[in-house]
Amino acid sequence: MKVWVSLALLAALLPLGQRFALMSAEKPGEATEIRASYRRPATILFPDDNPYSAAKAGLGQMLFFDPLLSRSRTVSCATCHNPSLSWGDGLAHAIGEDPRGLPLRSPTLIDVAFSEPLGWDGKFRDIEAVTFGPITGRANMNLTESELIERLSTAPAYGDAFANAFGDRAITRPRIEAALATFERTIVAGESPFDRWITGDDAAISAPAKRGFEIFNGKARCSSCHSGPSFTDGSFQDIGTATGDNIGRGRLFPTSQKLRYAFKTPTLRDVTRRAPYMHDGSVATLEQVIELYNKGGIDRPSRSPSIRPLFLTADEKSDLIAFLQTLTASSPAVPFPEVPGQRAP
């Protein structure tokens, strides 16, 4: 069971920017319905066994930015999930303690509360389950659970913070997971020009961008996967680009033909700030991303049925880029400093 935490009172601090059937926006009623389906939620989803508290989120923020969580004391969670880089790192491959780097790109944490399971292959059931993967990963932060708890236990500030968050000074793995997950769930997209447009400001985006929105939901079929307020349905798709041994979700389901080379559909929020693109950072620009989808990718049994040649014109590609540019907030997404109240869904 989940509970929802209301964000209504925070609109003045940081305004908030379903899987949809493909449909034409030619009819006014349909156009209105499509726009409404992208409106930002007024609440953040928190699990009932890890409810929100300001003290817990504050502890999570301390942990998130502290290089104490890595063996060398130089790498923090924020190394790969930098707020100024839209909670990514701007690299084709994440780099932690091992200078050779990791095989995949660091995903953004924007709207992570709305996108479980997590990981490019979906191996993490929720945010709590992600926590010690990077911390104990040899190429990432390379610190054992016992060493981390010992380090935190000798830091008086952490004893106080754990006591404020949980009622006593005990430092345990479940509490570390709960605190970091609570903080990360507060990382949501900021208001973008697109958000202002769908809530009534007709001048918030350009005419090309409006045409691009229709293409996004129509001819280009982008919304078959990049749907909803976070512009992802959380699915895993082979878009016909991955090759070699990195087979994505297929690693977890080796007998599934459809999940071979399937990777998680990422959010498009702040997309212009988050190059390079794809799970492996192999595509440098949005223009190249559009061209990749236009061609349809490698034709193979695992390829998503939504992926096939689009035959977009040069003008349509340009309009689609104009629309994607409207999804970037005026300033990088930041966590809410406080989340007041909560209610059951």
mmCIF file of C-alpha atoms in Angstrom, residues 28-324:
data_model
loop_
_atom_site.group_PDB
_atom_site.id
_atom_site.type_symbol
_atom_site.label_atom_id
_atom_site.label_comp_id
_atom_site.label_asym_id
_atom_site.label_seq_id
_atom_site.Cartn_x
_atom_site.Cartn_y
_atom_site.Cartn_z
ATOM 1 C CA PRO A 28 -10.951 20.134 -29.564
ATOM 2 C CA GLY A 29 -12.248 17.657 -26.986
ATOM 3 C CA GLU A 30 -9.489 15.181 -27.699
ATOM 4 C CA ALA A 31 -6.818 17.896 -27.607
ATOM 5 C CA THR A 32 -8.054 19.038 -24.193
ATOM 6 C CA GLU A 33 -8.054 15.468 -22.899
ATOM 7 C CA ILE A 34 -4.506 14.845 -24.100
ATOM 8 C CA ARG A 35 -3.208 18.038 -22.497
ATOM 9 C CA ALA A 36 -4.929 17.258 -19.197
ATOM 10 C CA SER A 37 -3.338 13.820 -19.033
ATOM 11 C CA TYR A 38 0.116 15.427 -18.818
ATOM 12 C CA ARG A 39 -0.672 17.701 -15.867
ATOM 13 C CA ARG A 40 1.659 17.416 -12.903
ATOM 14 C CA PRO A 41 0.335 15.558 -9.838
ATOM 15 C CA ALA A 42 -0.408 17.482 -6.656
ATOM 16 C CA THR A 43 1.089 14.755 -4.449
ATOM 17 C CA ILE A 44 4.192 12.625 -4.071
ATOM 18 C CA LEU A 45 3.804 8.891 -3.565
ATOM 19 C CA PHE A 46 5.326 7.490 -0.348
ATOM 20 C CA PRO A 47 5.048 3.865 0.825
ATOM 21 C CA ASP A 48 3.078 3.289 3.989
ATOM 22 C CA ASP A 49 6.088 1.521 5.573
ATOM 23 C CA ASN A 50 8.309 4.557 4.913
ATOM 24 C CA PRO A 51 6.066 7.614 5.327
ATOM 25 C CA TYR A 52 7.345 11.130 4.832
ATOM 26 C CA SER A 53 8.801 13.233 7.622
ATOM 27 C CA ALA A 54 10.852 16.385 7.341
ATOM 28 C CA ALA A 55 13.473 14.979 9.722
ATOM 29 C CA LYS A 56 13.850 11.820 7.649
ATOM 30 C CA ALA A 57 14.117 13.783 4.396
ATOM 31 C CA GLY A 58 16.699 16.068 6.006
ATOM 32 C CA LEU A 59 18.786 13.098 7.092
ATOM 33 C CA GLY A 60 18.495 11.674 3.596
ATOM 34 C CA GLN A 61 19.756 14.932 2.146
ATOM 35 C CA MET A 62 22.777 14.864 4.471
ATOM 36 C CA LEU A 63 23.603 11.345 3.359
ATOM 37 C CA PHE A 64 23.011 12.083 -0.326
ATOM 38 C CA PHE A 65 25.619 14.840 -0.504
ATOM 39 C CA ASP A 66 28.177 13.279 1.859
ATOM 40 C CA PRO A 67 31.302 11.696 0.277
ATOM 41 C CA LEU A 68 31.705 9.803 3.549
ATOM 42 C CA LEU A 69 29.559 7.154 1.850
ATOM 43 C CA SER A 70 32.435 6.179 -0.466
ATOM 44 C CA ARG A 71 35.672 4.381 0.355
ATOM 45 C CA SER A 72 37.886 7.251 -0.818
ATOM 46 C CA ARG A 73 35.603 9.851 0.813
ATOM 47 C CA THR A 74 35.485 11.686 -2.519
ATOM 48 C CA VAL A 75 32.351 10.260 -4.174
ATOM 49 C CA SER A 76 28.804 10.997 -3.041
ATOM 50 C CA CYS A 77 25.390 10.136 -4.449
ATOM 51 C CA ALA A 78 25.411 13.657 -5.902
ATOM 52 C CA THR A 79 28.520 12.835 -7.940
ATOM 53 C CA CYS A 80 26.348 10.897 -10.381
ATOM 54 C CA HIS A 81 23.104 12.729 -9.560
ATOM 55 C CA ASN A 82 24.088 16.379 -9.591
ATOM 56 C CA PRO A 83 21.231 18.869 -9.001
ATOM 57 C CA SER A 84 22.840 21.397 -11.346
ATOM 58 C CA LEU A 85 22.856 18.778 -14.122
ATOM 59 C CA SER A 86 19.178 17.903 -13.671
ATOM 60 C CA TRP A 87 20.122 15.155 -11.212
ATOM 61 C CA GLY A 88 22.361 13.329 -13.708
ATOM 62 C CA ASP A 89 26.074 13.765 -14.401
ATOM 63 C CA GLY A 90 26.289 14.727 -18.068
ATOM 64 C CA LEU A 91 28.516 11.748 -18.863
ATOM 65 C CA ALA A 92 28.029 8.870 -21.271
ATOM 66 C CA HIS A 93 28.995 6.449 -18.508
ATOM 67 C CA ALA A 94 28.868 6.950 -14.749
ATOM 68 C CA ILE A 95 32.233 7.220 -13.008
ATOM 69 C CA GLY A 96 32.685 6.287 -9.364
ATOM 70 C CA GLU A 97 35.695 4.996 -7.466
ATOM 71 C CA ASP A 98 36.929 3.096 -10.517
ATOM 72 C CA PRO A 99 38.202 5.624 -13.115
ATOM 73 C CA ARG A 100 37.313 3.172 -15.886
ATOM 74 C CA GLY A 101 33.690 3.951 -15.181
ATOM 75 C CA LEU A 102 30.503 1.907 -15.221
ATOM 76 C CA PRO A 103 28.855 0.357 -18.281
ATOM 77 C CA LEU A 104 25.746 2.543 -18.190
ATOM 78 C CA ARG A 105 24.777 6.196 -17.941
ATOM 79 C CA SER A 106 23.546 7.640 -14.651
ATOM 80 C CA PRO A 107 19.769 8.096 -14.888
ATOM 81 C CA THR A 108 18.251 11.336 -13.664
ATOM 82 C CA LEU A 109 16.442 11.256 -10.317
ATOM 83 C CA ILE A 110 13.758 13.676 -11.475
ATOM 84 C CA ASP A 111 10.328 12.236 -10.615
ATOM 85 C CA VAL A 112 11.907 9.033 -9.335
ATOM 86 C CA ALA A 113 8.984 8.598 -6.920
ATOM 87 C CA PHE A 114 6.689 7.974 -9.872
ATOM 88 C CA SER A 115 8.850 5.494 -11.761
ATOM 89 C CA GLU A 116 9.365 2.243 -9.868
ATOM 90 C CA PRO A 117 10.835 -0.325 -10.494
ATOM 91 C CA LEU A 118 14.199 1.336 -10.993
ATOM 92 C CA GLY A 119 17.427 0.817 -12.874
ATOM 93 C CA TRP A 120 17.903 0.607 -16.622
ATOM 94 C CA ASP A 121 16.960 -3.063 -16.371
ATOM 95 C CA GLY A 122 14.418 -2.646 -13.546
ATOM 96 C CA LYS A 123 16.337 -4.807 -11.080
ATOM 97 C CA PHE A 124 15.401 -2.591 -8.118
ATOM 98 C CA ARG A 125 11.807 -2.943 -6.909
ATOM 99 C CA ASP A 126 11.789 0.491 -5.231
ATOM 100 C CA ILE A 127 14.023 3.390 -4.217
ATOM 101 C CA GLU A 128 14.907 1.816 -0.884
ATOM 102 C CA ALA A 129 16.267 -1.248 -2.698
ATOM 103 C CA VAL A 130 18.596 0.899 -4.829
ATOM 104 C CA THR A 131 20.491 2.453 -1.919
ATOM 105 C CA PHE A 132 23.226 -0.047 -1.185
ATOM 106 C CA GLY A 133 23.747 -1.064 -4.803
ATOM 107 C CA PRO A 134 25.853 2.015 -5.590
ATOM 108 C CA ILE A 135 27.341 2.247 -2.093
ATOM 109 C CA THR A 136 28.742 -1.289 -2.071
ATOM 110 C CA GLY A 137 29.433 -1.512 -5.810
ATOM 111 C CA ARG A 138 33.181 -1.842 -6.345
ATOM 112 C CA ALA A 139 33.252 0.417 -9.392
ATOM 113 C CA ASN A 140 30.901 2.896 -7.788
ATOM 114 C CA MET A 141 31.325 3.916 -4.115
ATOM 115 C CA ASN A 142 33.035 0.706 -2.973
ATOM 116 C CA LEU A 143 32.148 0.792 0.724
ATOM 117 C CA THR A 144 30.803 -2.110 2.758
ATOM 118 C CA GLU A 145 27.647 -1.817 4.819
ATOM 119 C CA SER A 146 29.530 -2.351 8.088
ATOM 120 C CA GLU A 147 32.148 0.276 7.235
ATOM 121 C CA LEU A 148 29.475 2.819 6.387
ATOM 122 C CA ILE A 149 27.585 2.235 9.631
ATOM 123 C CA GLU A 150 30.834 2.518 11.604
ATOM 124 C CA ARG A 151 31.687 5.818 9.909
ATOM 125 C CA LEU A 152 28.256 7.291 10.530
ATOM 126 C CA SER A 153 28.227 6.070 14.124
ATOM 127 C CA THR A 154 31.377 8.044 14.935
ATOM 128 C CA ALA A 155 29.948 11.291 13.535
ATOM 129 C CA PRO A 156 27.925 13.075 16.259
ATOM 130 C CA ALA A 157 25.850 15.007 13.719
ATOM 131 C CA TYR A 158 24.540 11.755 12.303
ATOM 132 C CA GLY A 159 23.598 10.404 15.714
ATOM 133 C CA ASP A 160 21.468 13.493 16.285
ATOM 134 C CA ALA A 161 19.964 13.305 12.796
ATOM 135 C CA PHE A 162 19.013 9.632 13.133
ATOM 136 C CA ALA A 163 17.479 10.350 16.538
ATOM 137 C CA ASN A 164 15.401 13.180 15.079
ATOM 138 C CA ALA A 165 14.254 11.023 12.191
ATOM 139 C CA PHE A 166 13.638 7.709 13.969
ATOM 140 C CA GLY A 167 13.389 8.435 17.701
ATOM 141 C CA ASP A 168 16.768 7.052 18.756
ATOM 142 C CA ARG A 169 20.411 7.154 17.642
ATOM 143 C CA ALA A 170 20.617 3.638 16.216
ATOM 144 C CA ILE A 171 22.142 3.620 12.725
ATOM 145 C CA THR A 172 21.069 0.657 10.625
ATOM 146 C CA ARG A 173 20.864 -0.287 6.970
ATOM 147 C CA PRO A 174 17.037 -0.071 6.811
ATOM 148 C CA ARG A 175 17.149 3.423 8.311
ATOM 149 C CA ILE A 176 19.806 4.576 5.843
ATOM 150 C CA GLU A 177 17.684 3.192 3.003
ATOM 151 C CA ALA A 178 14.526 4.828 4.347
ATOM 152 C CA ALA A 179 16.144 8.253 4.788
ATOM 153 C CA LEU A 180 17.797 8.372 1.371
ATOM 154 C CA ALA A 181 14.634 7.135 -0.334
ATOM 155 C CA THR A 182 12.523 9.749 1.447
ATOM 156 C CA PHE A 183 14.789 12.547 0.280
ATOM 157 C CA GLU A 184 14.978 11.236 -3.278
ATOM 158 C CA ARG A 185 11.190 11.010 -3.557
ATOM 159 C CA THR A 186 11.038 14.772 -3.050
ATOM 160 C CA ILE A 187 13.067 15.368 -6.232
ATOM 161 C CA VAL A 188 10.418 16.365 -8.749
ATOM 162 C CA ALA A 189 10.440 18.308 -11.992
ATOM 163 C CA GLY A 190 10.169 22.072 -11.866
ATOM 164 C CA GLU A 191 7.590 24.012 -13.843
ATOM 165 C CA SER A 192 8.358 24.099 -17.559
ATOM 166 C CA PRO A 193 6.877 26.191 -20.369
ATOM 167 C CA PHE A 194 4.871 23.102 -21.344
ATOM 168 C CA ASP A 195 3.285 22.992 -17.868
ATOM 169 C CA ARG A 196 2.247 26.625 -18.166
ATOM 170 C CA TRP A 197 0.771 25.954 -21.592
ATOM 171 C CA ILE A 198 -1.399 23.005 -20.564
ATOM 172 C CA THR A 199 -2.725 24.957 -17.592
ATOM 173 C CA GLY A 200 -3.943 27.828 -19.747
ATOM 174 C CA ASP A 201 -1.075 30.082 -20.826
ATOM 175 C CA ASP A 202 -1.416 29.791 -24.596
ATOM 176 C CA ALA A 203 1.627 32.000 -25.181
ATOM 177 C CA ALA A 204 3.941 29.834 -23.055
ATOM 178 C CA ILE A 205 5.169 27.796 -26.035
ATOM 179 C CA SER A 206 5.650 28.556 -29.706
ATOM 180 C CA ALA A 207 3.554 27.512 -32.683
ATOM 181 C CA PRO A 208 6.225 24.995 -33.804
ATOM 182 C CA ALA A 209 6.216 23.481 -30.314
ATOM 183 C CA LYS A 210 2.428 23.111 -30.421
ATOM 184 C CA ARG A 211 2.716 21.318 -33.738
ATOM 185 C CA GLY A 212 5.473 19.189 -32.224
ATOM 186 C CA PHE A 213 3.147 18.197 -29.390
ATOM 187 C CA GLU A 214 0.645 16.901 -31.923
ATOM 188 C CA ILE A 215 3.395 14.968 -33.709
ATOM 189 C CA PHE A 216 4.616 13.597 -30.363
ATOM 190 C CA ASN A 217 1.146 12.209 -29.641
ATOM 191 C CA GLY A 218 0.370 11.254 -33.220
ATOM 192 C CA LYS A 219 2.606 10.447 -36.159
ATOM 193 C CA ALA A 220 5.817 9.996 -34.156
ATOM 194 C CA ARG A 221 4.123 7.720 -31.577
ATOM 195 C CA CYS A 222 6.409 9.026 -28.810
ATOM 196 C CA SER A 223 3.577 8.992 -26.271
ATOM 197 C CA SER A 224 3.167 5.233 -26.584
ATOM 198 C CA CYS A 225 6.007 5.061 -24.021
ATOM 199 C CA HIS A 226 6.793 8.667 -23.010
ATOM 200 C CA SER A 227 3.396 9.323 -21.472
ATOM 201 C CA GLY A 228 1.968 10.990 -18.398
ATOM 202 C CA PRO A 229 3.216 13.902 -16.308
ATOM 203 C CA SER A 230 6.749 12.477 -16.115
ATOM 204 C CA PHE A 231 6.789 11.576 -19.821
ATOM 205 C CA THR A 232 7.448 7.897 -19.153
ATOM 206 C CA ASP A 233 5.181 4.937 -18.602
ATOM 207 C CA GLY A 234 7.964 3.136 -16.736
ATOM 208 C CA SER A 235 8.055 0.347 -19.302
ATOM 209 C CA PHE A 236 11.044 -1.537 -20.704
ATOM 210 C CA GLN A 237 11.494 -1.464 -24.455
ATOM 211 C CA ASP A 238 13.933 -2.587 -27.092
ATOM 212 C CA ILE A 239 14.077 0.438 -29.367
ATOM 213 C CA GLY A 240 16.395 -1.311 -31.784
ATOM 214 C CA THR A 241 19.719 0.247 -30.783
ATOM 215 C CA ALA A 242 21.445 -1.899 -28.139
ATOM 216 C CA THR A 243 23.871 -4.603 -29.242
ATOM 217 C CA GLY A 244 26.377 -6.949 -27.682
ATOM 218 C CA ASP A 245 26.242 -8.501 -24.222
ATOM 219 C CA ASN A 246 24.425 -5.659 -22.469
ATOM 220 C CA ILE A 247 20.921 -6.986 -23.003
ATOM 221 C CA GLY A 248 19.058 -4.881 -20.436
ATOM 222 C CA ARG A 249 16.039 -6.471 -18.784
ATOM 223 C CA GLY A 250 16.722 -9.602 -20.757
ATOM 224 C CA ARG A 251 19.465 -10.367 -18.241
ATOM 225 C CA LEU A 252 16.798 -10.809 -15.561
ATOM 226 C CA PHE A 253 14.468 -12.754 -17.848
ATOM 227 C CA PRO A 254 16.796 -14.812 -20.056
ATOM 228 C CA THR A 255 13.991 -16.847 -21.634
ATOM 229 C CA SER A 256 12.016 -13.773 -22.718
ATOM 230 C CA GLN A 257 12.551 -12.854 -26.335
ATOM 231 C CA LYS A 258 10.689 -9.528 -25.985
ATOM 232 C CA LEU A 259 12.804 -8.307 -23.051
ATOM 233 C CA ARG A 260 16.135 -8.905 -24.736
ATOM 234 C CA TYR A 261 17.803 -5.502 -25.206
ATOM 235 C CA ALA A 262 14.891 -3.848 -23.371
ATOM 236 C CA PHE A 263 15.825 -0.825 -21.255
ATOM 237 C CA LYS A 264 13.676 1.428 -19.134
ATOM 238 C CA THR A 265 11.902 4.317 -20.813
ATOM 239 C CA PRO A 266 13.426 7.456 -19.223
ATOM 240 C CA THR A 267 11.594 10.626 -18.306
ATOM 241 C CA LEU A 268 11.797 13.470 -20.812
ATOM 242 C CA ARG A 269 11.659 16.121 -18.107
ATOM 243 C CA ASP A 270 14.599 18.561 -18.445
ATOM 244 C CA VAL A 271 15.622 16.571 -21.521
ATOM 245 C CA THR A 272 17.612 19.398 -23.115
ATOM 246 C CA ARG A 273 19.911 19.494 -20.065
ATOM 247 C CA ARG A 274 20.543 15.760 -19.971
ATOM 248 C CA ALA A 275 22.709 14.888 -22.974
ATOM 249 C CA PRO A 276 24.124 12.465 -23.947
ATOM 250 C CA TYR A 277 21.154 10.158 -24.401
ATOM 251 C CA MET A 278 20.169 6.469 -24.258
ATOM 252 C CA HIS A 279 21.124 3.975 -21.548
ATOM 253 C CA ASP A 280 24.747 3.978 -22.704
ATOM 254 C CA GLY A 281 25.121 7.655 -23.584
ATOM 255 C CA SER A 282 25.689 6.700 -27.222
ATOM 256 C CA VAL A 283 23.609 9.512 -28.764
ATOM 257 C CA ALA A 284 24.965 13.034 -28.397
ATOM 258 C CA THR A 285 22.063 15.304 -29.393
ATOM 259 C CA LEU A 286 18.280 15.421 -29.490
ATOM 260 C CA GLU A 287 18.447 15.788 -33.247
ATOM 261 C CA GLN A 288 20.288 12.465 -33.410
ATOM 262 C CA VAL A 289 17.724 10.887 -31.074
ATOM 263 C CA ILE A 290 14.893 11.941 -33.390
ATOM 264 C CA GLU A 291 16.755 10.580 -36.406
ATOM 265 C CA LEU A 292 17.335 7.285 -34.636
ATOM 266 C CA TYR A 293 13.614 6.863 -33.971
ATOM 267 C CA ASN A 294 12.776 8.064 -37.463
ATOM 268 C CA LYS A 295 14.796 5.213 -38.941
ATOM 269 C CA GLY A 296 13.170 2.643 -36.684
ATOM 270 C CA GLY A 297 16.191 0.864 -35.222
ATOM 271 C CA ILE A 298 17.328 -2.716 -35.729
ATOM 272 C CA ASP A 299 14.512 -4.949 -36.957
ATOM 273 C CA ARG A 300 14.586 -7.997 -34.673
ATOM 274 C CA PRO A 301 12.092 -10.098 -32.672
ATOM 275 C CA SER A 302 12.663 -8.155 -29.456
ATOM 276 C CA ARG A 303 12.101 -4.724 -30.999
ATOM 277 C CA SER A 304 9.086 -2.882 -29.584
ATOM 278 C CA PRO A 305 6.059 -2.885 -31.907
ATOM 279 C CA SER A 306 5.964 0.897 -31.493
ATOM 280 C CA ILE A 307 9.385 1.203 -33.121
ATOM 281 C CA ARG A 308 9.310 1.343 -36.898
ATOM 282 C CA PRO A 309 10.230 3.947 -39.526
ATOM 283 C CA LEU A 310 8.329 7.188 -39.005
ATOM 284 C CA PHE A 311 8.969 8.988 -42.291
ATOM 285 C CA LEU A 312 9.062 12.376 -40.583
ATOM 286 C CA THR A 313 9.738 15.393 -42.743
ATOM 287 C CA ALA A 314 12.457 17.898 -41.907
ATOM 288 C CA ASP A 315 9.820 20.350 -40.667
ATOM 289 C CA GLU A 316 8.201 17.694 -38.468
ATOM 290 C CA LYS A 317 11.540 16.831 -36.910
ATOM 291 C CA SER A 318 12.152 20.504 -36.219
ATOM 292 C CA ASP A 319 8.721 20.911 -34.634
ATOM 293 C CA LEU A 320 9.254 17.836 -32.487
ATOM 294 C CA ILE A 321 12.537 19.264 -31.182
ATOM 295 C CA ALA A 322 10.777 22.559 -30.455
ATOM 296 C CA PHE A 323 8.242 20.693 -28.347
ATOM 297 C CA LEU A 324 10.864 18.685 -26.439
#
